[in-house]
Short mmCIF file of C-alpha atoms in Angstrom, two decimals:
data_model
loop_
_atom_site.label_atom_id
_atom_site.label_comp_id
_atom_site.label_asym_id
_atom_site.label_seq_id
_atom_site.Cartn_x
_atom_site.Cartn_y
_atom_site.Cartn_z
CA ARG A 19 0.09 -0.10 0.06
CA PHE A 20 2.88 2.42 0.81
CA THR A 21 4.73 1.44 -2.17
CA ALA A 22 1.39 1.89 -4.50
CA ASN A 23 0.65 5.57 -2.83
CA MET A 24 4.16 6.59 -3.58
CA THR A 25 4.05 5.15 -7.05
CA GLY A 26 0.58 7.46 -7.45
CA ILE A 27 2.43 10.32 -6.07
CA LEU A 28 5.54 10.03 -8.14
CA LEU A 29 3.58 9.74 -10.96
CA LYS A 30 1.44 12.80 -10.15
CA THR A 31 4.36 14.74 -9.29
CA CYS A 32 5.99 13.98 -12.89
CA LEU A 33 2.80 14.84 -14.61
CA LEU A 34 2.48 18.39 -13.02
CA GLY A 35 5.98 18.66 -13.51
CA ALA A 36 5.51 17.82 -17.14
CA LEU A 37 2.83 20.47 -17.49
CA ALA A 38 4.99 23.17 -16.08
CA LEU A 39 7.56 22.47 -18.39
CA LEU A 40 5.08 22.83 -21.03
CA HIS A 41 3.99 26.24 -20.16
CA SER A 42 6.96 27.58 -19.29
CA THR A 43 9.12 26.64 -22.20
CA THR A 44 8.79 27.84 -25.38
CA VAL A 45 8.29 24.98 -27.88
CA SER A 46 9.62 25.32 -31.16
CA ALA A 47 8.97 23.74 -34.88
CA ASP A 48 10.02 24.10 -38.08
CA ILE A 49 7.93 26.50 -40.18
CA PRO A 50 6.81 26.46 -43.89
CA ASN A 51 8.25 28.75 -46.09
CA PRO A 52 6.97 32.18 -45.56
CA CYS A 53 7.54 33.22 -49.02
CA ALA A 54 5.23 32.18 -51.71
CA SER A 55 6.43 31.41 -55.33
CA THR A 56 5.45 33.95 -57.80
CA GLY A 57 6.24 31.84 -60.75
CA MET A 58 9.23 34.29 -62.17
CA SER A 59 11.62 32.88 -64.30
CA PRO A 60 14.29 31.82 -64.88
CA TYR A 61 14.33 32.13 -61.15
CA ASP A 62 12.10 33.47 -58.60
CA TYR A 63 14.28 36.55 -57.49
CA SER A 64 11.02 37.62 -55.68
CA GLN A 65 10.53 34.80 -53.62
CA ALA A 66 14.56 34.63 -52.79
CA LEU A 67 14.27 38.19 -51.96
CA CYS A 68 11.40 37.41 -49.57
CA MET A 69 13.37 34.77 -48.02
CA SER A 70 16.44 36.69 -47.44
CA TYR A 71 14.45 39.00 -44.71
CA VAL A 72 13.31 35.72 -43.12
CA PHE A 73 16.78 34.91 -42.77
CA TYR A 74 17.54 38.36 -40.99
CA GLU A 75 14.50 37.52 -38.86
CA ALA A 76 16.23 33.99 -37.84
CA GLN A 77 19.40 36.63 -36.76
CA ARG A 78 17.55 38.53 -34.44
CA SER A 79 19.22 38.94 -30.88
CA GLY A 80 17.17 40.33 -28.03
CA LYS A 81 13.22 40.74 -27.46
CA LEU A 82 11.52 39.43 -30.23
CA PRO A 83 8.31 41.17 -32.03
CA GLY A 84 4.95 39.87 -32.29
CA ASP A 85 5.07 39.73 -35.96
CA GLN A 86 8.29 37.71 -36.00
CA ARG A 87 7.67 34.65 -38.70
CA VAL A 88 10.53 32.67 -37.57
CA THR A 89 8.84 31.06 -34.60
CA TRP A 90 11.50 28.47 -33.78
CA ARG A 91 13.49 31.70 -32.21
CA GLY A 92 12.70 33.16 -28.89
CA ASP A 93 13.98 36.12 -26.82
CA SER A 94 17.77 35.86 -26.38
CA ALA A 95 20.42 37.68 -24.54
CA LEU A 96 18.33 39.87 -22.77
CA ASN A 97 21.05 40.99 -20.69
CA ASP A 98 23.41 42.37 -22.97
CA GLY A 99 25.01 45.34 -21.76
CA SER A 100 24.47 44.60 -18.33
CA ASP A 101 28.07 44.30 -17.53
CA VAL A 102 28.97 48.12 -18.58
CA GLY A 103 25.56 49.38 -17.40
CA HIS A 104 23.96 49.91 -20.79
CA ASP A 105 21.06 48.48 -22.57
CA LEU A 106 22.72 46.89 -25.51
CA THR A 107 20.01 44.39 -26.17
CA GLY A 108 18.83 43.89 -29.83
CA GLY A 109 20.79 43.78 -33.21
CA TYR A 110 21.71 40.44 -35.12
CA TYR A 111 23.70 37.54 -33.98
CA ASP A 112 26.97 37.63 -36.88
CA ALA A 113 26.62 34.15 -38.68
CA GLY A 114 26.19 30.25 -37.25
CA ASP A 115 27.29 31.92 -33.82
CA HIS A 116 26.05 34.13 -31.13
CA VAL A 117 28.68 37.30 -31.12
CA LYS A 118 27.21 40.69 -32.19
CA PHE A 119 30.12 41.81 -34.03
CA GLY A 120 29.58 45.51 -34.99
CA PHE A 121 31.54 46.16 -37.79
CA PRO A 122 30.30 43.55 -40.42
CA MET A 123 26.63 44.27 -38.89
CA ALA A 124 27.03 47.87 -39.79
CA PHE A 125 28.48 46.91 -43.29
CA THR A 126 25.21 44.69 -43.73
CA ALA A 127 22.70 47.56 -42.62
CA THR A 128 24.63 49.59 -44.96
CA MET A 129 24.15 47.51 -47.86
CA LEU A 130 20.48 46.68 -47.02
CA ALA A 131 19.62 50.56 -47.00
CA TRP A 132 21.31 50.87 -50.15
CA GLY A 133 19.57 48.24 -51.99
CA GLN A 134 16.08 49.94 -50.70
CA ILE A 135 17.03 53.01 -51.79
CA ASP A 136 18.10 52.43 -55.32
CA PHE A 137 16.29 49.06 -55.84
CA ALA A 138 12.86 50.45 -54.20
CA ASN A 139 10.89 49.44 -57.11
CA GLY A 140 12.22 46.09 -57.05
CA HIS A 141 11.24 45.79 -53.36
CA SER A 142 7.77 47.28 -53.94
CA LYS A 143 7.04 44.79 -56.58
CA ALA A 144 8.22 41.79 -54.78
CA GLY A 145 5.95 43.10 -51.82
CA GLN A 146 9.15 43.45 -49.64
CA THR A 147 9.37 47.04 -48.80
CA SER A 148 8.08 46.67 -45.39
CA TYR A 149 9.86 43.60 -44.37
CA GLY A 150 13.34 45.56 -45.58
CA HIS A 151 12.65 48.75 -43.30
CA ALA A 152 12.26 46.28 -40.50
CA ALA A 153 15.37 44.45 -41.34
CA LEU A 154 17.17 47.71 -41.45
CA LYS A 155 15.65 49.17 -38.27
CA TRP A 156 16.50 46.01 -36.33
CA ALA A 157 20.42 46.98 -36.87
CA THR A 158 19.94 50.85 -36.23
CA ASP A 159 17.88 50.57 -33.27
CA TYR A 160 20.80 48.90 -31.96
CA PHE A 161 23.35 51.37 -33.28
CA LEU A 162 21.67 53.99 -31.34
CA LYS A 163 21.66 51.86 -28.28
CA ALA A 164 25.45 51.35 -28.51
CA HIS A 165 26.21 55.01 -29.30
CA THR A 166 26.33 55.54 -25.41
CA ALA A 167 28.23 59.21 -25.68
CA THR A 168 29.32 61.08 -28.39
CA ASN A 169 32.86 59.61 -28.79
CA GLU A 170 31.83 56.41 -27.44
CA PHE A 171 30.43 53.45 -29.27
CA TYR A 172 29.83 49.49 -28.19
CA GLY A 173 31.13 47.34 -31.08
CA GLN A 174 30.92 44.13 -30.08
CA VAL A 175 28.91 42.02 -27.19
CA GLY A 176 30.37 38.62 -26.72
CA GLU A 177 33.53 36.85 -26.55
CA GLY A 178 34.42 35.01 -29.86
CA ASN A 179 36.03 32.03 -28.64
CA THR A 180 33.98 31.71 -25.69
CA ASP A 181 30.98 32.15 -27.90
CA HIS A 182 32.60 29.31 -30.24
CA ALA A 183 33.03 26.86 -28.09
CA TYR A 184 29.01 26.81 -27.28
CA TRP A 185 27.00 24.99 -29.72
CA GLY A 186 23.19 25.43 -28.84
CA ARG A 187 20.65 27.95 -28.71
CA PRO A 188 21.09 31.57 -28.10
CA GLU A 189 18.12 31.37 -25.85
CA ASP A 190 19.71 28.71 -23.49
CA MET A 191 23.22 30.77 -23.66
CA THR A 192 24.80 31.09 -20.14
CA MET A 193 28.28 31.98 -20.60
CA SER A 194 29.19 35.65 -20.11
CA ARG A 195 28.60 38.08 -22.70
CA PRO A 196 31.40 41.26 -22.39
CA SER A 197 30.56 44.44 -24.03
CA TYR A 198 33.13 46.26 -25.72
CA LYS A 199 34.14 49.61 -27.06
CA ILE A 200 35.58 52.42 -28.71
CA ASP A 201 36.14 55.60 -27.43
CA GLN A 202 38.03 59.01 -27.33
CA SER A 203 41.21 57.35 -25.88
CA ARG A 204 41.06 53.91 -27.81
CA PRO A 205 39.08 55.02 -31.20
CA GLY A 206 37.90 52.83 -34.25
CA SER A 207 37.61 55.14 -37.18
CA ASP A 208 36.67 51.92 -39.36
CA LEU A 209 33.91 50.67 -37.09
CA ALA A 210 32.68 54.17 -36.54
CA GLY A 211 32.76 55.40 -40.05
CA GLU A 212 30.91 52.20 -41.15
CA THR A 213 28.09 52.76 -38.83
CA ALA A 214 28.17 56.32 -39.67
CA ALA A 215 27.37 55.10 -43.21
CA ALA A 216 24.65 52.81 -42.20
CA LEU A 217 23.01 55.57 -40.33
CA ALA A 218 23.21 58.28 -42.94
CA ALA A 219 21.95 55.38 -45.64
CA ALA A 220 19.03 54.58 -43.21
CA SER A 221 18.19 58.23 -42.73
CA ILE A 222 17.41 58.12 -46.69
CA VAL A 223 15.23 55.06 -46.35
CA PHE A 224 13.28 56.01 -43.47
CA LYS A 225 12.72 59.84 -44.41
CA SER A 226 9.23 59.65 -46.25
CA SER A 227 8.01 56.91 -43.61
CA ASP A 228 9.32 58.06 -40.43
CA SER A 229 10.84 61.60 -40.79
CA SER A 230 11.56 61.77 -36.99
CA TYR A 231 13.62 59.07 -37.10
CA SER A 232 15.43 59.62 -40.10
CA SER A 233 16.36 62.78 -38.38
CA GLN A 234 17.57 60.52 -34.96
CA VAL A 235 19.65 58.39 -37.12
CA LEU A 236 20.99 61.18 -39.58
CA SER A 237 22.10 63.14 -36.04
CA VAL A 238 24.12 59.93 -34.82
CA ALA A 239 25.53 59.38 -38.29
CA LYS A 240 27.00 62.80 -38.39
CA GLU A 241 28.40 62.61 -34.54
CA LEU A 242 30.04 59.08 -35.47
CA TYR A 243 31.91 60.62 -38.59
CA GLU A 244 33.03 63.33 -36.93
CA PHE A 245 34.24 60.78 -33.79
CA ALA A 246 35.89 58.57 -36.86
CA ASP A 247 37.47 61.41 -38.37
CA GLN A 248 39.16 63.38 -35.48
CA HIS A 249 40.25 60.44 -33.49
CA ARG A 250 41.94 58.16 -35.98
CA ASP A 251 42.81 54.56 -35.35
CA ILE A 252 41.78 51.13 -36.26
CA TYR A 253 38.91 49.69 -34.24
CA THR A 254 40.91 46.62 -33.31
CA ASN A 255 43.40 48.21 -31.41
CA ALA A 256 40.54 48.87 -28.87
CA ILE A 257 38.25 45.71 -29.58
CA THR A 258 41.10 43.44 -29.47
CA ASP A 259 38.96 40.41 -29.54
CA ALA A 260 37.57 41.13 -33.01
CA ALA A 261 40.89 40.98 -34.53
CA SER A 262 40.86 37.34 -35.23
CA PHE A 263 37.73 37.35 -36.54
CA TYR A 264 36.73 40.76 -38.40
CA ASN A 265 40.13 42.89 -38.90
CA SER A 266 40.15 45.59 -40.87
CA TRP A 267 42.91 44.71 -43.22
CA SER A 268 42.03 48.07 -45.62
CA GLY A 269 42.64 50.29 -42.99
CA TYR A 270 40.14 52.75 -42.28
CA GLY A 271 40.47 55.26 -44.67
CA ASP A 272 37.92 53.75 -47.04
CA GLU A 273 35.43 53.92 -44.10
CA LEU A 274 35.99 57.42 -43.96
CA ALA A 275 35.12 58.12 -47.37
CA TRP A 276 32.16 55.71 -47.24
CA ALA A 277 30.81 57.65 -44.52
CA ALA A 278 31.06 61.02 -45.89
CA LEU A 279 29.72 59.86 -48.98
CA TRP A 280 26.48 58.70 -47.25
CA LEU A 281 26.30 62.05 -45.47
CA ALA A 282 26.76 63.65 -49.01
CA ARG A 283 24.09 61.63 -50.31
CA ALA A 284 21.84 61.65 -47.03
CA THR A 285 22.21 65.55 -46.61
CA GLY A 286 22.53 67.30 -50.05
CA ASP A 287 25.88 69.09 -48.05
CA ASN A 288 28.65 69.01 -50.40
CA SER A 289 30.88 69.79 -47.95
CA TYR A 290 30.59 66.26 -46.86
CA LEU A 291 31.59 65.42 -50.64
CA ASP A 292 34.78 67.71 -50.42
CA ARG A 293 35.95 65.78 -47.48
CA ALA A 294 34.92 62.29 -49.15
CA LYS A 295 37.36 63.82 -51.98
CA GLY A 296 40.00 64.62 -49.53
CA HIS A 297 39.80 60.72 -47.96
CA VAL A 298 40.25 59.37 -51.74
CA SER A 299 43.20 61.33 -52.32
CA GLU A 300 45.00 61.20 -48.85
CA PHE A 301 43.84 57.07 -48.75
CA ASN A 302 44.66 56.32 -52.33
CA LEU A 303 41.24 55.21 -53.07
CA LEU A 304 41.09 54.97 -56.94
CA GLY A 305 43.24 52.03 -57.20
CA THR A 306 41.63 48.61 -58.35
CA PRO A 307 40.33 46.69 -55.27
CA SER A 308 40.26 42.78 -55.19
CA GLN A 309 37.11 42.64 -54.19
CA PHE A 310 34.06 44.47 -52.31
CA GLY A 311 32.87 43.59 -48.90
CA TRP A 312 32.83 44.62 -45.05
CA ASP A 313 36.43 45.35 -45.07
CA ASP A 314 36.93 47.02 -48.10
CA LYS A 315 34.94 49.44 -49.11
CA LYS A 316 36.92 50.98 -52.14
CA ALA A 317 34.27 49.76 -55.02
CA GLY A 318 31.53 51.18 -53.11
CA VAL A 319 33.33 54.41 -52.77
CA GLN A 320 34.10 54.74 -56.34
CA ALA A 321 30.39 53.88 -57.36
CA LEU A 322 28.80 56.48 -55.30
CA LEU A 323 31.49 59.24 -56.62
CA VAL A 324 30.30 58.42 -60.12
CA LEU A 325 26.74 59.29 -58.66
CA LEU A 326 27.51 62.30 -56.69
CA ASP A 327 30.39 63.90 -58.85
CA GLY A 328 30.10 61.96 -62.23
CA SER A 329 33.76 62.80 -63.05
CA SER A 330 35.47 60.50 -65.79
CA GLU A 331 38.19 59.86 -62.98
CA TYR A 332 35.77 58.18 -60.77
CA THR A 333 33.87 56.49 -63.96
CA ASN A 334 37.34 55.09 -65.02
CA ALA A 335 37.94 53.65 -61.66
CA LEU A 336 34.50 51.91 -61.30
CA ASN A 337 35.23 50.76 -65.09
CA GLN A 338 38.45 49.12 -63.97
CA PHE A 339 37.00 47.30 -60.99
CA LEU A 340 34.43 46.00 -63.13
CA ASN A 341 36.71 44.97 -65.96
CA PHE A 342 38.82 43.14 -63.25
CA VAL A 343 35.88 41.08 -61.74
CA ARG A 344 34.79 40.13 -65.58
CA ASN A 345 37.93 39.94 -67.47
CA GLN A 346 40.84 38.99 -64.92
CA ALA A 347 39.53 37.57 -61.78
CA PRO A 348 39.79 33.87 -61.17
CA TYR A 349 36.71 31.68 -61.79
CA THR A 350 35.33 28.35 -60.63
CA PRO A 351 34.91 25.91 -63.59
CA GLU A 352 31.03 26.34 -63.11
CA GLY A 353 31.51 30.23 -64.03
CA LEU A 354 31.40 32.07 -60.44
CA VAL A 355 33.78 34.77 -59.79
CA PHE A 356 36.10 33.74 -57.11
CA LEU A 357 37.63 36.48 -55.18
CA ASP A 358 37.90 34.85 -51.66
CA ALA A 359 38.21 31.09 -50.54
CA TRP A 360 35.98 32.36 -47.13
CA GLY A 361 32.43 33.09 -48.53
CA SER A 362 32.83 32.95 -52.27
CA ASN A 363 28.96 33.37 -52.90
CA ARG A 364 28.96 36.12 -50.73
CA HIS A 365 32.13 37.94 -52.84
CA ALA A 366 30.20 37.02 -55.97
CA ALA A 367 26.87 38.70 -55.08
CA ASN A 368 28.48 41.81 -53.48
CA VAL A 369 30.45 42.31 -56.93
CA ALA A 370 27.03 41.66 -58.54
CA PHE A 371 25.64 44.11 -56.58
CA ILE A 372 28.20 46.83 -57.76
CA ALA A 373 27.83 45.97 -61.39
CA LEU A 374 24.01 46.07 -61.45
CA TYR A 375 24.27 49.75 -59.61
CA ALA A 376 26.80 50.88 -62.42
CA ALA A 377 24.19 49.52 -64.84
CA LYS A 378 21.73 51.60 -63.46
CA LEU A 379 24.31 54.73 -63.56
CA GLY A 380 24.36 53.78 -67.21
CA ILE A 381 27.71 52.60 -67.20
CA ASP A 382 27.82 49.32 -70.14
CA ALA A 383 24.43 48.64 -68.75
CA GLY A 384 23.81 45.70 -70.88
CA THR A 385 27.15 43.98 -70.34
CA ASN A 386 26.97 44.63 -66.14
CA GLN A 387 23.21 43.33 -65.85
CA GLN A 388 24.52 40.18 -67.96
CA TRP A 389 27.35 39.48 -65.90
CA ALA A 390 25.50 40.09 -62.79
CA ARG A 391 22.56 38.15 -63.71
CA GLY A 392 24.70 35.10 -64.54
CA GLN A 393 26.50 35.39 -60.62
CA ILE A 394 23.12 35.24 -58.96
CA GLY A 395 22.30 32.54 -61.39
CA GLN A 396 25.23 30.70 -59.95
CA LEU A 397 24.01 31.15 -56.65
CA LEU A 398 20.36 30.11 -57.38
CA GLY A 399 21.37 26.75 -59.35
CA ASP A 400 22.64 27.72 -62.75
CA ASN A 401 25.43 24.92 -62.54
CA SER A 402 26.14 21.65 -63.87
CA ARG A 403 25.10 20.30 -60.50
CA TYR A 404 21.63 22.35 -60.55
CA GLN A 405 22.31 23.10 -57.20
CA SER A 406 21.05 26.10 -55.23
CA PHE A 407 23.18 27.41 -52.42
CA VAL A 408 20.23 29.24 -50.56
CA VAL A 409 18.75 27.47 -47.95
CA GLY A 410 15.29 26.14 -48.77
CA PHE A 411 14.98 27.68 -52.46
CA GLY A 412 15.28 26.08 -55.62
CA VAL A 413 16.75 22.73 -56.42
CA ASN A 414 19.00 20.49 -54.51
CA PRO A 415 19.29 23.76 -51.92
CA PRO A 416 21.61 23.14 -48.59
CA THR A 417 20.01 21.60 -45.76
CA ARG A 418 23.17 21.47 -43.40
CA PRO A 419 24.21 25.32 -42.80
CA HIS A 420 26.80 25.59 -40.05
CA HIS A 421 24.41 27.53 -37.92
CA ARG A 422 23.72 26.56 -34.32
CA SER A 423 20.13 27.59 -33.78
CA SER A 424 18.70 25.95 -36.49
CA SER A 425 20.94 22.59 -36.19
CA CYS A 426 18.62 22.19 -32.84
CA PRO A 427 15.73 20.40 -32.21
CA ASP A 428 12.45 21.73 -31.08
CA ARG A 429 12.75 23.14 -27.37
CA PRO A 430 13.19 21.86 -24.97
CA ALA A 431 15.18 18.76 -26.43
CA ASP A 432 18.80 19.00 -25.92
CA CYS A 433 21.17 20.21 -28.86
CA SER A 434 24.44 19.01 -27.77
CA ASN A 435 24.98 16.72 -31.26
CA GLY A 436 23.58 19.65 -33.28
CA LEU A 437 26.92 19.95 -34.75
CA THR A 438 27.85 16.09 -35.56
CA ASN A 439 24.16 15.36 -36.28
CA SER A 440 24.60 13.61 -39.77
CA GLY A 441 21.28 14.49 -40.75
CA PRO A 442 19.57 17.83 -42.34
CA ASN A 443 19.12 21.04 -39.99
CA PRO A 444 15.76 20.47 -37.75
CA GLN A 445 14.75 23.91 -38.40
CA THR A 446 14.88 25.26 -42.17
CA LEU A 447 17.03 28.51 -42.22
CA TRP A 448 15.01 29.91 -45.22
CA GLY A 449 17.12 32.11 -47.66
CA ALA A 450 20.47 31.77 -46.27
CA LEU A 451 23.28 32.23 -48.64
CA VAL A 452 25.86 29.41 -47.32
CA GLY A 453 29.67 29.84 -47.92
CA GLY A 454 30.01 28.51 -51.41
CA PRO A 455 32.35 26.25 -53.38
CA ALA A 456 35.82 26.29 -53.40
CA GLN A 457 38.13 27.39 -56.31
CA ASP A 458 37.74 23.97 -58.02
CA GLY A 459 33.68 24.28 -57.71
CA SER A 460 33.85 21.54 -55.38
CA TYR A 461 30.99 21.84 -52.51
CA ASN A 462 29.70 19.46 -49.68
CA ASP A 463 27.09 20.13 -47.87
CA ASP A 464 28.41 19.50 -44.53
CA ARG A 465 27.62 21.42 -41.52
CA GLN A 466 31.04 20.86 -39.95
CA ASP A 467 32.99 22.35 -42.98
CA TYR A 468 32.43 25.93 -41.86
CA GLN A 469 34.31 27.25 -44.67
CA HIS A 470 32.06 26.37 -47.19
CA ASN A 471 28.43 26.20 -45.19
CA GLU A 472 28.68 28.87 -43.11
CA VAL A 473 26.05 31.66 -43.23
CA ALA A 474 26.25 35.35 -41.81
CA CYS A 475 24.56 38.68 -41.87
CA ASP A 476 27.15 40.16 -44.21
CA TYR A 477 26.69 37.15 -46.87
CA ASN A 478 23.10 38.08 -47.22
CA ALA A 479 23.25 41.82 -47.64
CA ALA A 480 24.56 42.50 -51.06
CA TYR A 481 22.84 39.48 -52.30
CA THR A 482 19.35 40.82 -51.03
CA GLY A 483 20.04 44.10 -53.27
CA ALA A 484 20.98 42.20 -55.88
CA LEU A 485 17.80 40.56 -56.22
CA ALA A 486 15.74 43.60 -55.49
CA ALA A 487 17.54 44.82 -58.48
CA LEU A 488 16.67 41.52 -60.86
CA VAL A 489 13.30 41.85 -59.62
CA GLU A 490 12.90 45.26 -61.31
CA LEU A 491 14.63 44.06 -64.69
CA SER A 492 12.44 41.34 -64.82
#
């Protein structure tokens, strides 16, 4: 009788405990593709554009909004900034990890804004304008929080190696997440300059829909640019942890010019254009770069100079870069321009965006459009394997991206084997562009091969704008 009573008590206790767990724990489940097919051919650029913005929702940190479409994600990192007495919640997790690296996040925001400014019709045609604004604002809201004083900006939350030693959901993190800043005594012109560019570009995006917010971000952009220009140094001298992950090898001159040009465009004040030209001269920014991305902005600087000035020296510089990527750069056997072994797809998308923008400026429009369309085609399946490199899109897409949260089964199940699980990720990371093939064209859908299968916010940034451009042209 005692044993029977105890058994009944234990069963009741377990049942109550299970019910309590169900009520206290968010149970996630893989979601169907939120983006309907539109029937566009040869590739559905509108659907791919929609999916790219879904990917950014999967990367959100902080308190998630009620209209969050990626419902297997939950609130996370709600104590970010508590170590320094500031609210640094929000922003984006960088890649397959959970560090918030400010430098590539700012480049991501600049490029998302650029695509929304100059390919607004493509966004509208695809029904993605509001989603684009939301994705951009998720970053810029965070940058406003991180700007804690006139000459103070928090450029990273989370320690790289500690974070990378953890494989699991961001919702379940327990490790310390230190906050790192630049300030007047330890400045970072590249970080401050890129963030100024992002906020200045965002001010253009929001000018008609939210003039108050547009003015707010523009004011902070001006402060950060002055901070970057008047107190010069590489940001990794202050935020040393970032040096192993996002060191600014190109220096900070390109970011100074980049910021000044975006401010010139946002304000119409030619003094910023004059200062940008000064940076171009000081740092010799009209040479031909080997790529365009979070580190090296020279090609973007040249493109904006063509828009804002139009002098032949700027047009010639941009033409030389585009000629290099079309005719002199290495390619995979499939036809993907191969500018870097890390994120080869990302680099192809970045220069495809520059080519599409040059075409919009009237520079060899037919040639640049055709070449860019071919590069985006490579990413979406135009190869001998007929393989898409975008998760959930097209034929034979990747199913095992190197991405912690999507590799985890539904909560509250354990995720300790998320990295080594040989099967597909339990959650589909809709719209994410994976790193891409090696120079010989080889590629394996292998989560542990992070060089070719990691995803990142900056990987999707210019790709998103290029998709919008192709929607316009379709």
